CSV table of C-alpha atoms in Angstrom, one decimal:
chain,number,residue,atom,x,y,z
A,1,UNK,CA,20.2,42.8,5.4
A,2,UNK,CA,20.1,39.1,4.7
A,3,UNK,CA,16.8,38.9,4.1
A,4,UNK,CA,17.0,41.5,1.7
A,5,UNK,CA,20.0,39.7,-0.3
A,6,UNK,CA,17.7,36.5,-0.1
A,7,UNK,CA,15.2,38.5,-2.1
A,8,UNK,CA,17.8,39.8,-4.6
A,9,UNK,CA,19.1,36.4,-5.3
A,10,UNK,CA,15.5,35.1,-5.6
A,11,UNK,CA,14.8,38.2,-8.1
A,12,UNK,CA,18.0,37.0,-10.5
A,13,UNK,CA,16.5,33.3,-10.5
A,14,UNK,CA,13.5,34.5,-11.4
A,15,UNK,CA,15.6,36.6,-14.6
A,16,UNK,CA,15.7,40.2,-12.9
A,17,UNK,CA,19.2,41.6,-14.3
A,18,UNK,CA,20.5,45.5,-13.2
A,19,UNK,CA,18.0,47.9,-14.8
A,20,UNK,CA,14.8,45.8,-14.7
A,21,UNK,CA,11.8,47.7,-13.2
A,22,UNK,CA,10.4,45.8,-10.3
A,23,UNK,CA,7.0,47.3,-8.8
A,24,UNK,CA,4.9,47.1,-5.8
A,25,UNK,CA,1.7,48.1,-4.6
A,26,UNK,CA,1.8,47.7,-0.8
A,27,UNK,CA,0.7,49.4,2.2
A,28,UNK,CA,2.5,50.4,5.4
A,29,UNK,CA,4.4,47.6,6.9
A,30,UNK,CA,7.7,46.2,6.9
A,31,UNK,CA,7.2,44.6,3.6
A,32,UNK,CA,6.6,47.5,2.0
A,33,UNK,CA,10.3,48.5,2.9
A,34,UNK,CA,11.9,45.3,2.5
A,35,UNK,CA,11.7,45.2,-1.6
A,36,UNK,CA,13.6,48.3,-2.0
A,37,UNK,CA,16.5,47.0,-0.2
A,38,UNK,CA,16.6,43.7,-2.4
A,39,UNK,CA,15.9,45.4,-5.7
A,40,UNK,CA,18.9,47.3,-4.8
A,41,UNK,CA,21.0,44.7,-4.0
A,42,UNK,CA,19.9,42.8,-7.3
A,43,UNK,CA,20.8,46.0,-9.5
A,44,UNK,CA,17.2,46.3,-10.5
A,45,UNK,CA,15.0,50.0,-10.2
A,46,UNK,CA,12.2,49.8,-7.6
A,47,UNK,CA,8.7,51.3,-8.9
A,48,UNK,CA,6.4,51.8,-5.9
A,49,UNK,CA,2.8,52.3,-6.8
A,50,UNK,CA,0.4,53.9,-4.6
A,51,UNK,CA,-1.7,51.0,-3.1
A,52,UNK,CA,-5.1,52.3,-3.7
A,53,UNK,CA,-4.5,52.3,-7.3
A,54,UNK,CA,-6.4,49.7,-9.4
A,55,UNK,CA,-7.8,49.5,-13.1
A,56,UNK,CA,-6.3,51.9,-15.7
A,57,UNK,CA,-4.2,53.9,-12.8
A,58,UNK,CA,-2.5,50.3,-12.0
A,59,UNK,CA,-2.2,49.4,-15.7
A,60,UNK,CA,-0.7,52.4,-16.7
A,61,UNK,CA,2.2,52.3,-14.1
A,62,UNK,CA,3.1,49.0,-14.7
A,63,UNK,CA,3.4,49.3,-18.4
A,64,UNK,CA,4.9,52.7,-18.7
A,65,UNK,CA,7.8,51.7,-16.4
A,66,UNK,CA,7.9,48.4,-18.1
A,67,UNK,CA,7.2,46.7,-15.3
A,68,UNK,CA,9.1,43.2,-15.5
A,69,UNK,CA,7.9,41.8,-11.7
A,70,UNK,CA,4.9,42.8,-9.7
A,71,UNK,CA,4.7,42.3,-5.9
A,72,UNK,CA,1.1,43.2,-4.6
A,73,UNK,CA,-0.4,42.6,-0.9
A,74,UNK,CA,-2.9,39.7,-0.2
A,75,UNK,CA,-6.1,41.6,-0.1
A,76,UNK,CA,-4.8,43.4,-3.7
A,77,UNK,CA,-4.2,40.5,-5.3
A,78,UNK,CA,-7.7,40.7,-7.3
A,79,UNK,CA,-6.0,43.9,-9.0
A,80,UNK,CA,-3.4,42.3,-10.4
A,81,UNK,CA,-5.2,39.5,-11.8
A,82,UNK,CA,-7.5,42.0,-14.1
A,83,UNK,CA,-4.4,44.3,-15.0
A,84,UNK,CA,-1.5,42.2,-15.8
A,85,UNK,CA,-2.7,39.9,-18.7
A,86,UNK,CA,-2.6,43.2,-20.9
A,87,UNK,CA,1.0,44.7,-19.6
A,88,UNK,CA,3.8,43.1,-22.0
A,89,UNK,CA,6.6,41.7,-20.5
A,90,UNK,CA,5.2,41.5,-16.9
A,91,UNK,CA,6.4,37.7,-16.3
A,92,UNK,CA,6.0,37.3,-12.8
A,93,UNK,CA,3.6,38.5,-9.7
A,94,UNK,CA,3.9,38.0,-5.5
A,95,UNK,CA,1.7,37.7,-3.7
A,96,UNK,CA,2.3,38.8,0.2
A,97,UNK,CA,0.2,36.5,2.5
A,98,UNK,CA,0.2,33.7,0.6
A,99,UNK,CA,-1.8,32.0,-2.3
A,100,UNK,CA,-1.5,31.7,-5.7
A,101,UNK,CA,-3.2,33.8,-8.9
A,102,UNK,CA,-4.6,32.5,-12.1
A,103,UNK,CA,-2.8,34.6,-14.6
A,104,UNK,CA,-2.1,33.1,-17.9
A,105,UNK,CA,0.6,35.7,-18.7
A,106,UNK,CA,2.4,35.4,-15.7
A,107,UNK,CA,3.9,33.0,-13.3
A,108,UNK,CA,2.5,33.7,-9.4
A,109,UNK,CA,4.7,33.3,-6.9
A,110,UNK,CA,4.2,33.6,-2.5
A,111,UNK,CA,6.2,36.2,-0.8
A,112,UNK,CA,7.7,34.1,2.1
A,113,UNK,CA,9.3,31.5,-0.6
A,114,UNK,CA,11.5,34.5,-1.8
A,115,UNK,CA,13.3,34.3,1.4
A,116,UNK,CA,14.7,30.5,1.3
A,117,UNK,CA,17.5,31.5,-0.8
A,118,UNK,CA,21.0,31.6,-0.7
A,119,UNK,CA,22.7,35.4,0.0
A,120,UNK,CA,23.4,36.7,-3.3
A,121,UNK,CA,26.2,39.1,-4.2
A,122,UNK,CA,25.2,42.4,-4.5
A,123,UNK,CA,24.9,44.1,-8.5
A,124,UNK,CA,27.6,46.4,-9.7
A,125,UNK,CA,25.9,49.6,-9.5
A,126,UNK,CA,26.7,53.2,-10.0
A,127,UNK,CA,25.6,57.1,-8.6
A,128,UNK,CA,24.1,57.4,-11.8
A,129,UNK,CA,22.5,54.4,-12.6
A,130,UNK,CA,18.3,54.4,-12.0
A,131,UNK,CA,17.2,53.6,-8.4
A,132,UNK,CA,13.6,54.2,-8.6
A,133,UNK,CA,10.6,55.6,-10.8
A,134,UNK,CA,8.3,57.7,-8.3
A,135,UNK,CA,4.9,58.8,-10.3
A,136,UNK,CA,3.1,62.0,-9.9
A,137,UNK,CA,0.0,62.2,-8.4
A,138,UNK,CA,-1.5,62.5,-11.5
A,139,UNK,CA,-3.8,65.2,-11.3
A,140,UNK,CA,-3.3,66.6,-14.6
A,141,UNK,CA,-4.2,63.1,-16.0
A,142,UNK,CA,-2.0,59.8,-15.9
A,143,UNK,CA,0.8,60.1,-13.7
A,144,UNK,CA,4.1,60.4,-15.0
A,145,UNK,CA,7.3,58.5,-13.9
A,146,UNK,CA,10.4,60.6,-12.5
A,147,UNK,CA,13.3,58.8,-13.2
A,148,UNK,CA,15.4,59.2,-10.2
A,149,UNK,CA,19.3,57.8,-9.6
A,150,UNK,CA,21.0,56.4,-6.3
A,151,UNK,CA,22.8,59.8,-6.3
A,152,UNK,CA,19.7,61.8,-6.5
A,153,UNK,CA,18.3,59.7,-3.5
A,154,UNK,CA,21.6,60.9,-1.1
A,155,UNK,CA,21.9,63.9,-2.4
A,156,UNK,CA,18.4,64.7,-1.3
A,157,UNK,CA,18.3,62.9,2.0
A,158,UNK,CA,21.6,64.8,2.6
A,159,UNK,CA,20.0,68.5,1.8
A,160,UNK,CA,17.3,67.5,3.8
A,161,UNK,CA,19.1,66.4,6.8
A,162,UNK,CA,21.3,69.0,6.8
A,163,UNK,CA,18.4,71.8,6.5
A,164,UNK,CA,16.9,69.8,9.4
A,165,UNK,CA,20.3,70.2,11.7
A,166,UNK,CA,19.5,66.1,11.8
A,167,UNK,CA,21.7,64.6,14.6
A,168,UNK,CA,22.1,60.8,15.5
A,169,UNK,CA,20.0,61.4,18.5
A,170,UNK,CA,16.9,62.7,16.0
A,171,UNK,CA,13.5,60.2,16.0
A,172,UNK,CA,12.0,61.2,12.9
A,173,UNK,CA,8.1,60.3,12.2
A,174,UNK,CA,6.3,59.6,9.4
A,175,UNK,CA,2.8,58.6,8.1
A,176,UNK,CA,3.3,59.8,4.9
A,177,UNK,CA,3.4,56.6,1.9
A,178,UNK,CA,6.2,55.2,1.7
A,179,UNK,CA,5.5,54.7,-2.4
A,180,UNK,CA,6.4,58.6,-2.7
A,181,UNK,CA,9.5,60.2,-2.1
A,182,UNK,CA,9.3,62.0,1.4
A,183,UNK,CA,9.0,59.2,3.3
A,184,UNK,CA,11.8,57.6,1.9
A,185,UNK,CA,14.1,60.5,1.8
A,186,UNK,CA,13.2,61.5,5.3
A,187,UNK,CA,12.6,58.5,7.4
A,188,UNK,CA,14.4,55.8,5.4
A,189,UNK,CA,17.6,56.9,4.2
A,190,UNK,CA,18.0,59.9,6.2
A,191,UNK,CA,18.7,57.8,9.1
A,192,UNK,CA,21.4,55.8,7.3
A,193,UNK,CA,22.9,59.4,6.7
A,194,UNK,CA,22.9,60.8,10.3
A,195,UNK,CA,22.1,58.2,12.3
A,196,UNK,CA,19.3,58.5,14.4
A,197,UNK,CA,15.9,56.2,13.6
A,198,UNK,CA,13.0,56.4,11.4
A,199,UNK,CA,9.3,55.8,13.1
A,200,UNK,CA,6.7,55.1,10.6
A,201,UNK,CA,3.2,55.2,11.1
A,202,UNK,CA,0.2,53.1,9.2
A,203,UNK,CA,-1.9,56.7,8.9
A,204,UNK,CA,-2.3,59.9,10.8
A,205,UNK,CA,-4.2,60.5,13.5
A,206,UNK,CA,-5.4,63.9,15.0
A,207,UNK,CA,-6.3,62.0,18.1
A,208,UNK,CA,-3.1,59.6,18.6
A,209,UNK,CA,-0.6,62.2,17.0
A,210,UNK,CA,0.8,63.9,20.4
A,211,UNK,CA,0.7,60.4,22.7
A,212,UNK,CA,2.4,59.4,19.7
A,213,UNK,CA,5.1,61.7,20.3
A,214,UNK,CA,5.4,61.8,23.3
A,215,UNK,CA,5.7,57.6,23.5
């Protein structure tokens, strides 16, 4: 939780206000949770991108949500550099695992600095107010953005849950991305509903999947 009002606090200094789109392209790992939490906290809408994206895909996303701040992993970084000159209004791109980009449109900025911030105090946010843009997988062409509010996330979670019989003493699992909405309705926020704990895994394995369970 403090580490996630660190980030919100660095988001405002950098000019993130409530309602900015923030995205990320990031693979499984705790950083791939830890934005959420801080655009949250900083009143701004989270835009998760799927990871393998690059070129027109990644383009596309970032300037149809109107992307204001990019976060992109180390070994992605390359993306970013050849996508974001184009994308108005994208000020500002971190970089997870250090280093700096040359991007003459946009200041760079390294992922653990974020986190040498004061706590800042959380947005004034509301039900209704945007949480998060989730794209389509895009199979009919470019993926369109679903607009999604707080109240549509724990409403969902909720339904879900409550389908499920979810208790506090549940473990659910997951290796399914955490840039679309099952994951996050399942094995993030469900727990926060009914207690219990979320287990997520990088990928799925046929091999590892029951020793998996049973561990």
């Amino acid at each position: 939780a403090h580490q996630a009002c660190r980030l919100a606090d660095s988001l405002q200094d950098l000019g993130i206000r409530k309602g900015d789109r923030f995205a990320s392209s990031i693979g499984h790992s705790p950083e791939a949770l830890l934005p959420g939490w801080g655009v949250i906290w900083a009143g701004a809408v989270a835009v998760p991108i799927n990871p393998a994206y690059k070129g027109e895909y990644l383009r596309h996303q970032l300037a149809d949500s109107g992307a204001k701040l990019l976060v992109i992993q180390g070994d992605l970084a390359d993306r970013a550099v050849r996508v974001v000159p184009p994308v108005e209004g994208l000020d500002h791109v971190i970089v997870i695992g250090g280093g700096s980009l040359d991007i003459p449109t946009a200041k760079s900025h390294d992922w653990q600095s974020l986190f040498e911030r004061d706590v800042a105090e959380a947005a004034d946010i509301a039900p209704a107010d945007l949480g998060t843009f989730i794209y389509t997988g895009g199979t009919t062409g470019l993926s369109k953005g679903c607009m999604l509010s707080h109240n549509y996330h724990e409403v969902l979670s909720r339904q879900i849950g409550e389908c499920w019989g979810r208790t506090a003493d549940d473990v659910v699992w997951t290796p399914l991305p955490l840039f679309h909405f099952n994951a996050l309705t399942t094995a993030v926020i469900g727990p926060l509903i009914f207690g219990g704990r979320g287990a997520i895994d990088r990928k799925f394995s046929v091999s590892g999947y029951w020793p998996e369970m049973n561990r």
